[in-house]
């Protein structure tokens, strides 16, 4: 025999409220962690060491041959260098890959340019070492170098 359901007004409002709050809390949790879900976010997190951050920020894009394949997750100072964690989805990152921080816009927005190299995929626990990374030449450094170069010019000659 089928069980008859009662209307909401006849049910315990505390139980209905608790279930509603639990559902809302679960939806908020999923919304804030959407990037880690397999279908929406996903991808693999890799790390690269750079001599300097050069103005790179979390959420800046990661590109392979100009195509956006991921984004920068975080930056941290480790072992006298900047370790950049970035997430890549649907792109090969080999064990001999190279990374460079490049300037995206005239206003100074940056991105990480990856050059995938190697026979096997890079282990996510390994880093792309300093020897295979590059930072952009900073305009402030360029003007500082220009001033020291001008000082060295022998005007009497």
Short mmCIF file of N, CA and C in Angstrom, two decimals:
data_model
loop_
_atom_site.label_atom_id
_atom_site.label_comp_id
_atom_site.label_asym_id
_atom_site.label_seq_id
_atom_site.Cartn_x
_atom_site.Cartn_y
_atom_site.Cartn_z
N UNK A 1 0.82 -1.16 0.00
CA UNK A 1 0.00 0.00 0.00
C UNK A 1 0.89 1.25 0.00
N UNK A 2 0.59 2.20 -0.82
CA UNK A 2 1.38 3.42 -0.94
C UNK A 2 1.18 4.32 0.26
N UNK A 3 2.26 4.95 0.63
CA UNK A 3 2.21 5.84 1.78
C UNK A 3 1.76 7.23 1.33
N UNK A 4 0.87 7.81 2.08
CA UNK A 4 0.34 9.12 1.74
C UNK A 4 1.29 10.20 2.25
N UNK A 5 1.61 11.20 1.42
CA UNK A 5 2.49 12.28 1.87
C UNK A 5 1.67 13.41 2.47
N UNK A 6 2.27 14.04 3.47
CA UNK A 6 1.60 15.15 4.13
C UNK A 6 2.02 16.46 3.49
N UNK A 7 1.17 17.46 3.48
CA UNK A 7 1.56 18.78 2.96
C UNK A 7 2.62 19.42 3.86
N UNK A 8 3.37 20.37 3.32
CA UNK A 8 4.45 21.02 4.06
C UNK A 8 3.96 21.70 5.33
N UNK A 9 2.80 22.29 5.30
CA UNK A 9 2.32 23.02 6.47
C UNK A 9 2.07 22.10 7.67
N UNK A 10 1.89 20.79 7.39
CA UNK A 10 1.67 19.84 8.47
C UNK A 10 2.97 19.20 8.97
N UNK A 11 4.09 19.50 8.32
CA UNK A 11 5.38 18.92 8.72
C UNK A 11 6.08 19.82 9.72
N UNK A 12 7.11 19.27 10.34
CA UNK A 12 7.88 20.01 11.33
C UNK A 12 8.72 21.09 10.63
N UNK A 13 8.51 22.38 10.94
CA UNK A 13 9.26 23.44 10.25
C UNK A 13 10.76 23.43 10.58
N UNK A 14 11.14 22.91 11.73
CA UNK A 14 12.56 22.84 12.09
C UNK A 14 13.28 21.87 11.16
N UNK A 15 12.68 20.73 10.88
CA UNK A 15 13.28 19.75 9.98
C UNK A 15 13.40 20.31 8.57
N UNK A 16 12.35 20.94 8.09
CA UNK A 16 12.37 21.53 6.73
C UNK A 16 13.43 22.62 6.66
N UNK A 17 13.54 23.46 7.70
CA UNK A 17 14.55 24.52 7.71
C UNK A 17 15.96 23.96 7.73
N UNK A 18 16.18 22.91 8.52
CA UNK A 18 17.52 22.31 8.59
C UNK A 18 17.92 21.70 7.26
N UNK A 19 17.01 21.01 6.62
CA UNK A 19 17.31 20.42 5.31
C UNK A 19 17.56 21.51 4.28
N UNK A 20 16.78 22.58 4.31
CA UNK A 20 16.97 23.69 3.36
C UNK A 20 18.33 24.34 3.56
N UNK A 21 18.71 24.60 4.81
CA UNK A 21 20.02 25.20 5.08
C UNK A 21 21.16 24.29 4.65
N UNK A 22 21.01 22.98 4.84
CA UNK A 22 22.05 22.04 4.41
C UNK A 22 22.21 22.06 2.89
N UNK A 23 21.10 22.11 2.16
CA UNK A 23 21.15 22.16 0.70
C UNK A 23 21.79 23.46 0.23
N UNK A 24 21.43 24.58 0.85
CA UNK A 24 22.02 25.88 0.48
C UNK A 24 23.51 25.88 0.78
N UNK A 25 23.92 25.35 1.93
CA UNK A 25 25.34 25.29 2.27
C UNK A 25 26.11 24.43 1.28
N UNK A 26 25.53 23.31 0.85
CA UNK A 26 26.19 22.46 -0.14
C UNK A 26 26.34 23.18 -1.48
N UNK A 27 25.33 23.92 -1.91
CA UNK A 27 25.40 24.66 -3.16
C UNK A 27 26.45 25.77 -3.10
N UNK A 28 26.54 26.46 -1.96
CA UNK A 28 27.56 27.50 -1.80
C UNK A 28 28.95 26.89 -1.84
N UNK A 29 29.14 25.75 -1.17
CA UNK A 29 30.43 25.07 -1.17
C UNK A 29 30.83 24.67 -2.59
N UNK A 30 29.91 24.11 -3.35
CA UNK A 30 30.19 23.72 -4.73
C UNK A 30 30.52 24.94 -5.58
N UNK A 31 29.81 26.05 -5.36
CA UNK A 31 30.06 27.26 -6.15
C UNK A 31 31.47 27.81 -5.90
N UNK A 32 31.92 27.79 -4.65
CA UNK A 32 33.25 28.32 -4.34
C UNK A 32 34.36 27.37 -4.74
N UNK A 33 34.07 26.11 -4.93
CA UNK A 33 35.09 25.13 -5.31
C UNK A 33 34.86 24.57 -6.71
N UNK A 34 34.23 25.35 -7.56
CA UNK A 34 33.91 24.88 -8.90
C UNK A 34 35.16 24.57 -9.73
N UNK A 35 36.27 25.29 -9.48
CA UNK A 35 37.49 25.06 -10.25
C UNK A 35 38.09 23.69 -10.01
N UNK A 36 37.82 23.11 -8.87
CA UNK A 36 38.40 21.80 -8.58
C UNK A 36 37.48 20.65 -9.01
N UNK A 37 36.30 20.96 -9.54
CA UNK A 37 35.42 19.92 -10.02
C UNK A 37 35.93 19.37 -11.35
N UNK A 38 35.80 18.08 -11.61
CA UNK A 38 36.38 17.48 -12.82
C UNK A 38 35.81 18.04 -14.12
N UNK A 39 34.53 18.32 -14.20
CA UNK A 39 33.94 18.77 -15.46
C UNK A 39 34.10 20.26 -15.69
N UNK A 40 34.02 21.06 -14.64
CA UNK A 40 34.07 22.52 -14.78
C UNK A 40 35.51 23.01 -14.75
N UNK A 41 36.21 22.72 -13.68
CA UNK A 41 37.58 23.22 -13.50
C UNK A 41 38.57 22.19 -13.97
N UNK A 42 39.15 21.53 -13.01
CA UNK A 42 40.09 20.46 -13.32
C UNK A 42 41.42 20.98 -13.82
N UNK A 43 42.11 20.10 -14.48
CA UNK A 43 43.45 20.41 -14.93
C UNK A 43 44.46 19.94 -13.91
N UNK A 44 45.71 20.07 -14.26
CA UNK A 44 46.81 19.64 -13.40
C UNK A 44 47.58 20.85 -12.93
N UNK A 45 47.95 20.86 -11.66
CA UNK A 45 48.72 21.96 -11.09
C UNK A 45 50.21 21.63 -11.20
N UNK A 46 50.95 22.53 -11.84
CA UNK A 46 52.40 22.41 -11.98
C UNK A 46 53.05 23.58 -11.27
N UNK A 47 54.37 23.49 -11.08
CA UNK A 47 55.13 24.55 -10.44
C UNK A 47 56.35 24.88 -11.28
N UNK A 48 56.72 26.15 -11.26
CA UNK A 48 57.93 26.61 -11.93
C UNK A 48 58.61 27.63 -11.04
N UNK A 49 59.96 27.63 -11.06
CA UNK A 49 60.72 28.59 -10.28
C UNK A 49 61.24 29.69 -11.19
N UNK A 50 61.07 30.94 -10.75
CA UNK A 50 61.54 32.10 -11.49
C UNK A 50 62.46 32.91 -10.58
N UNK A 51 63.38 33.65 -11.20
CA UNK A 51 64.28 34.48 -10.40
C UNK A 51 63.54 35.66 -9.79
N UNK A 52 62.46 36.12 -10.45
CA UNK A 52 61.63 37.19 -9.91
C UNK A 52 60.21 37.04 -10.43
N UNK A 53 59.24 37.59 -9.69
CA UNK A 53 57.83 37.47 -10.06
C UNK A 53 57.46 38.40 -11.21
N UNK A 54 58.16 39.52 -11.35
CA UNK A 54 57.96 40.46 -12.45
C UNK A 54 56.53 40.96 -12.57
N UNK A 55 55.82 41.07 -11.46
CA UNK A 55 54.46 41.60 -11.49
C UNK A 55 53.40 40.57 -11.82
N UNK A 56 53.76 39.31 -11.90
CA UNK A 56 52.79 38.25 -12.15
C UNK A 56 51.86 38.14 -10.95
N UNK A 57 50.58 37.85 -11.20
CA UNK A 57 49.58 37.78 -10.13
C UNK A 57 48.76 36.51 -10.28
N UNK A 58 48.16 36.05 -9.17
CA UNK A 58 47.22 34.92 -9.30
C UNK A 58 46.10 35.27 -10.28
N UNK A 59 45.61 34.28 -10.98
CA UNK A 59 44.57 34.39 -12.01
C UNK A 59 45.08 34.94 -13.34
N UNK A 60 46.38 35.27 -13.45
CA UNK A 60 46.93 35.64 -14.76
C UNK A 60 46.93 34.39 -15.64
N UNK A 61 46.78 34.56 -16.97
CA UNK A 61 46.69 33.38 -17.85
C UNK A 61 48.01 32.64 -18.05
N UNK A 62 47.87 31.37 -18.41
CA UNK A 62 48.99 30.53 -18.84
C UNK A 62 48.71 30.18 -20.29
N UNK A 63 49.68 30.39 -21.16
CA UNK A 63 49.46 30.18 -22.60
C UNK A 63 50.52 29.24 -23.18
N UNK A 64 50.08 28.46 -24.15
CA UNK A 64 50.98 27.64 -24.97
C UNK A 64 50.75 28.08 -26.40
N UNK A 65 51.78 28.60 -27.04
CA UNK A 65 51.70 29.10 -28.42
C UNK A 65 50.58 30.12 -28.57
N UNK A 66 50.38 30.96 -27.56
CA UNK A 66 49.38 32.01 -27.61
C UNK A 66 47.98 31.60 -27.22
N UNK A 67 47.76 30.31 -26.99
CA UNK A 67 46.43 29.82 -26.65
C UNK A 67 46.35 29.65 -25.13
N UNK A 68 45.29 30.20 -24.53
CA UNK A 68 45.13 30.09 -23.07
C UNK A 68 44.80 28.66 -22.70
N UNK A 69 45.64 28.06 -21.84
CA UNK A 69 45.44 26.68 -21.40
C UNK A 69 45.28 26.56 -19.89
N UNK A 70 45.38 27.69 -19.18
CA UNK A 70 45.26 27.63 -17.75
C UNK A 70 45.43 28.98 -17.11
N UNK A 71 45.67 28.95 -15.79
CA UNK A 71 45.86 30.21 -15.07
C UNK A 71 46.81 30.01 -13.90
N UNK A 72 47.39 31.11 -13.44
CA UNK A 72 48.28 31.10 -12.30
C UNK A 72 47.44 30.94 -11.04
N UNK A 73 47.83 29.98 -10.20
CA UNK A 73 47.10 29.73 -8.95
C UNK A 73 47.68 30.55 -7.80
N UNK A 74 49.01 30.51 -7.63
CA UNK A 74 49.63 31.21 -6.50
C UNK A 74 51.11 31.46 -6.78
N UNK A 75 51.67 32.36 -5.98
CA UNK A 75 53.10 32.66 -6.02
C UNK A 75 53.62 32.58 -4.59
N UNK A 76 54.82 32.04 -4.42
CA UNK A 76 55.42 31.93 -3.10
C UNK A 76 56.93 32.05 -3.22
N UNK A 77 57.55 32.58 -2.18
CA UNK A 77 59.00 32.69 -2.14
C UNK A 77 59.56 31.43 -1.51
N UNK A 78 60.37 30.68 -2.27
CA UNK A 78 60.96 29.43 -1.78
C UNK A 78 62.40 29.33 -2.28
N UNK A 79 63.30 29.03 -1.38
CA UNK A 79 64.71 28.79 -1.72
C UNK A 79 65.32 29.95 -2.50
N UNK A 80 64.98 31.18 -2.16
CA UNK A 80 65.55 32.34 -2.82
C UNK A 80 65.02 32.60 -4.22
N UNK A 81 63.94 31.94 -4.59
CA UNK A 81 63.33 32.14 -5.90
C UNK A 81 61.82 32.18 -5.72
N UNK A 82 61.13 32.62 -6.75
CA UNK A 82 59.67 32.68 -6.72
C UNK A 82 59.13 31.40 -7.34
N UNK A 83 58.34 30.67 -6.58
CA UNK A 83 57.69 29.46 -7.10
C UNK A 83 56.28 29.83 -7.52
N UNK A 84 55.98 29.61 -8.78
CA UNK A 84 54.66 29.91 -9.33
C UNK A 84 53.92 28.60 -9.54
N UNK A 85 52.76 28.48 -8.92
CA UNK A 85 51.89 27.33 -9.16
C UNK A 85 50.86 27.73 -10.20
N UNK A 86 50.71 26.90 -11.22
CA UNK A 86 49.74 27.20 -12.26
C UNK A 86 49.00 25.94 -12.64
N UNK A 87 47.75 26.12 -13.04
CA UNK A 87 46.87 25.01 -13.43
C UNK A 87 46.76 24.99 -14.95
N UNK A 88 46.98 23.81 -15.53
CA UNK A 88 46.90 23.64 -16.98
C UNK A 88 45.88 22.56 -17.29
N UNK A 89 45.02 22.85 -18.26
CA UNK A 89 44.00 21.88 -18.66
C UNK A 89 44.13 21.63 -20.17
N UNK A 90 44.11 20.37 -20.54
CA UNK A 90 44.12 19.95 -21.95
C UNK A 90 45.37 20.41 -22.70
N UNK A 91 46.53 20.36 -22.06
CA UNK A 91 47.78 20.70 -22.73
C UNK A 91 48.89 19.82 -22.17
N UNK A 92 49.82 19.44 -23.03
CA UNK A 92 50.96 18.62 -22.62
C UNK A 92 52.03 19.51 -22.00
N UNK A 93 52.49 19.13 -20.82
CA UNK A 93 53.62 19.79 -20.17
C UNK A 93 54.66 18.71 -19.93
N UNK A 94 55.72 18.74 -20.74
CA UNK A 94 56.73 17.70 -20.68
C UNK A 94 57.78 17.91 -19.61
N UNK A 95 58.60 16.89 -19.41
CA UNK A 95 59.62 16.94 -18.36
C UNK A 95 60.79 17.87 -18.69
N UNK A 96 60.86 18.39 -19.90
CA UNK A 96 61.90 19.36 -20.30
C UNK A 96 61.27 20.69 -20.71
N UNK A 97 60.03 20.93 -20.29
CA UNK A 97 59.32 22.16 -20.66
C UNK A 97 60.01 23.40 -20.13
N UNK A 98 59.77 24.51 -20.83
CA UNK A 98 60.32 25.80 -20.43
C UNK A 98 59.16 26.75 -20.14
N UNK A 99 59.38 27.71 -19.26
CA UNK A 99 58.35 28.69 -18.90
C UNK A 99 58.98 30.07 -18.87
N UNK A 100 58.19 31.06 -19.26
CA UNK A 100 58.66 32.45 -19.23
C UNK A 100 57.50 33.36 -18.84
N UNK A 101 57.81 34.39 -18.06
CA UNK A 101 56.82 35.41 -17.76
C UNK A 101 56.94 36.45 -18.85
N UNK A 102 55.84 36.71 -19.53
CA UNK A 102 55.86 37.66 -20.64
C UNK A 102 54.85 38.77 -20.40
N UNK A 103 55.03 39.86 -21.11
CA UNK A 103 54.14 41.02 -20.99
C UNK A 103 53.00 40.84 -21.98
N UNK A 104 51.76 40.92 -21.46
CA UNK A 104 50.58 40.70 -22.30
C UNK A 104 50.06 41.99 -22.91
N UNK A 105 50.06 43.08 -22.14
CA UNK A 105 49.53 44.35 -22.63
C UNK A 105 50.53 45.47 -22.39
N UNK A 106 50.28 46.60 -23.02
CA UNK A 106 51.13 47.77 -22.85
C UNK A 106 51.07 48.27 -21.41
N UNK A 107 49.94 48.03 -20.75
CA UNK A 107 49.77 48.48 -19.37
C UNK A 107 50.52 47.60 -18.36
N UNK A 108 51.11 46.52 -18.82
CA UNK A 108 51.95 45.71 -17.94
C UNK A 108 51.34 44.43 -17.44
N UNK A 109 50.19 44.02 -17.96
CA UNK A 109 49.62 42.72 -17.56
C UNK A 109 50.56 41.62 -18.03
N UNK A 110 50.69 40.60 -17.21
CA UNK A 110 51.64 39.52 -17.51
C UNK A 110 50.92 38.20 -17.73
N UNK A 111 51.63 37.25 -18.30
CA UNK A 111 51.16 35.87 -18.44
C UNK A 111 52.36 34.93 -18.43
N UNK A 112 52.08 33.66 -18.20
CA UNK A 112 53.13 32.64 -18.24
C UNK A 112 53.05 31.95 -19.59
N UNK A 113 54.15 31.97 -20.33
CA UNK A 113 54.23 31.31 -21.63
C UNK A 113 54.96 29.98 -21.43
N UNK A 114 54.31 28.90 -21.79
CA UNK A 114 54.91 27.56 -21.68
C UNK A 114 55.37 27.09 -23.04
N UNK A 115 56.52 26.46 -23.06
CA UNK A 115 57.03 25.79 -24.25
C UNK A 115 57.14 24.31 -23.89
N UNK A 116 56.14 23.49 -24.33
CA UNK A 116 56.17 22.07 -23.94
C UNK A 116 57.29 21.33 -24.64
N UNK A 117 58.13 20.68 -23.84
CA UNK A 117 59.24 19.88 -24.38
C UNK A 117 59.41 18.65 -23.52
N UNK A 118 59.99 17.63 -24.12
CA UNK A 118 60.28 16.41 -23.38
C UNK A 118 59.50 15.23 -23.92
N UNK A 119 59.95 14.05 -23.52
CA UNK A 119 59.32 12.80 -23.98
C UNK A 119 58.16 12.39 -23.09
N UNK A 120 58.31 12.61 -21.78
CA UNK A 120 57.25 12.19 -20.85
C UNK A 120 56.66 13.42 -20.17
N UNK A 121 55.49 13.21 -19.58
CA UNK A 121 54.80 14.31 -18.92
C UNK A 121 55.52 14.69 -17.62
N UNK A 122 55.53 15.98 -17.31
CA UNK A 122 56.16 16.48 -16.09
C UNK A 122 55.38 15.99 -14.88
N UNK A 123 56.10 15.46 -13.90
CA UNK A 123 55.47 15.03 -12.65
C UNK A 123 55.01 16.28 -11.91
N UNK A 124 53.73 16.36 -11.50
CA UNK A 124 53.24 17.55 -10.80
C UNK A 124 53.99 17.87 -9.51
N UNK A 125 54.70 16.89 -8.93
CA UNK A 125 55.48 17.15 -7.73
C UNK A 125 56.82 17.81 -8.04
N UNK A 126 57.27 17.74 -9.29
CA UNK A 126 58.53 18.37 -9.70
C UNK A 126 58.25 19.81 -10.13
N UNK A 127 59.33 20.61 -10.17
CA UNK A 127 59.22 22.00 -10.63
C UNK A 127 59.97 22.17 -11.94
N UNK A 128 59.59 23.16 -12.69
CA UNK A 128 60.40 23.59 -13.82
C UNK A 128 61.51 24.45 -13.18
N UNK A 129 62.78 24.05 -13.31
CA UNK A 129 63.85 24.75 -12.58
C UNK A 129 64.18 26.11 -13.16
N UNK A 130 64.94 26.88 -12.38
CA UNK A 130 65.36 28.23 -12.79
C UNK A 130 66.07 28.24 -14.14
N UNK A 131 66.81 27.18 -14.45
CA UNK A 131 67.57 27.14 -15.70
C UNK A 131 66.66 27.13 -16.93
N UNK A 132 65.41 26.72 -16.76
CA UNK A 132 64.49 26.65 -17.90
C UNK A 132 63.36 27.66 -17.79
N UNK A 133 63.56 28.73 -17.02
CA UNK A 133 62.56 29.79 -16.91
C UNK A 133 63.20 31.14 -17.21
N UNK A 134 62.37 32.11 -17.56
CA UNK A 134 62.86 33.46 -17.86
C UNK A 134 61.83 34.48 -17.41
N UNK A 135 62.33 35.62 -16.94
CA UNK A 135 61.47 36.74 -16.55
C UNK A 135 61.65 37.86 -17.55
N UNK A 136 60.64 38.72 -17.73
CA UNK A 136 60.78 39.80 -18.72
C UNK A 136 61.73 40.88 -18.23
N UNK A 137 62.25 41.63 -19.18
CA UNK A 137 63.11 42.75 -18.84
C UNK A 137 62.24 43.89 -18.38
N UNK A 138 62.49 44.39 -17.19
CA UNK A 138 61.64 45.41 -16.58
C UNK A 138 62.01 46.79 -17.11
N UNK A 139 61.01 47.63 -17.37
CA UNK A 139 61.23 48.97 -17.89
C UNK A 139 62.00 49.82 -16.87
N UNK A 140 61.71 49.66 -15.60
CA UNK A 140 62.42 50.43 -14.57
C UNK A 140 63.90 50.07 -14.59
N UNK A 141 64.21 48.78 -14.73
CA UNK A 141 65.61 48.37 -14.84
C UNK A 141 66.25 48.95 -16.10
N UNK A 142 65.48 49.03 -17.17
CA UNK A 142 66.02 49.57 -18.42
C UNK A 142 66.42 51.03 -18.24
N UNK A 143 65.57 51.81 -17.59
CA UNK A 143 65.92 53.22 -17.35
C UNK A 143 67.09 53.34 -16.38
N UNK A 144 67.17 52.47 -15.39
CA UNK A 144 68.31 52.49 -14.47
C UNK A 144 69.59 52.17 -15.22
N UNK A 145 69.54 51.18 -16.12
CA UNK A 145 70.72 50.86 -16.93
C UNK A 145 71.07 52.01 -17.87
N UNK A 146 70.06 52.70 -18.38
CA UNK A 146 70.30 53.82 -19.28
C UNK A 146 71.03 54.95 -18.55
N UNK A 147 70.61 55.23 -17.33
CA UNK A 147 71.26 56.32 -16.58
C UNK A 147 72.72 55.99 -16.27
N UNK A 148 73.00 54.72 -15.94
CA UNK A 148 74.40 54.36 -15.68
C UNK A 148 75.22 54.37 -16.97
N UNK A 149 74.59 54.04 -18.09
CA UNK A 149 75.30 54.08 -19.37
C UNK A 149 75.61 55.52 -19.77
N UNK A 150 74.66 56.43 -19.54
CA UNK A 150 74.88 57.84 -19.89
C UNK A 150 75.99 58.43 -19.02
N UNK A 151 76.05 58.03 -17.76
CA UNK A 151 77.12 58.51 -16.88
C UNK A 151 78.50 58.08 -17.37
N UNK A 152 78.56 56.94 -18.03
CA UNK A 152 79.86 56.42 -18.49
C UNK A 152 80.31 57.03 -19.82
N UNK A 153 79.47 57.83 -20.47
CA UNK A 153 79.85 58.42 -21.75
C UNK A 153 80.88 59.53 -21.50
N UNK A 154 81.96 59.47 -22.27
CA UNK A 154 83.01 60.48 -22.16
C UNK A 154 82.65 61.62 -23.11
N UNK A 155 82.04 62.67 -22.54
CA UNK A 155 81.59 63.81 -23.36
C UNK A 155 82.75 64.63 -23.91
N UNK A 156 83.87 64.61 -23.24
CA UNK A 156 85.03 65.40 -23.72
C UNK A 156 85.58 64.79 -24.99
N UNK A 157 85.41 63.52 -25.17
CA UNK A 157 85.94 62.86 -26.36
C UNK A 157 85.09 63.26 -27.54
#
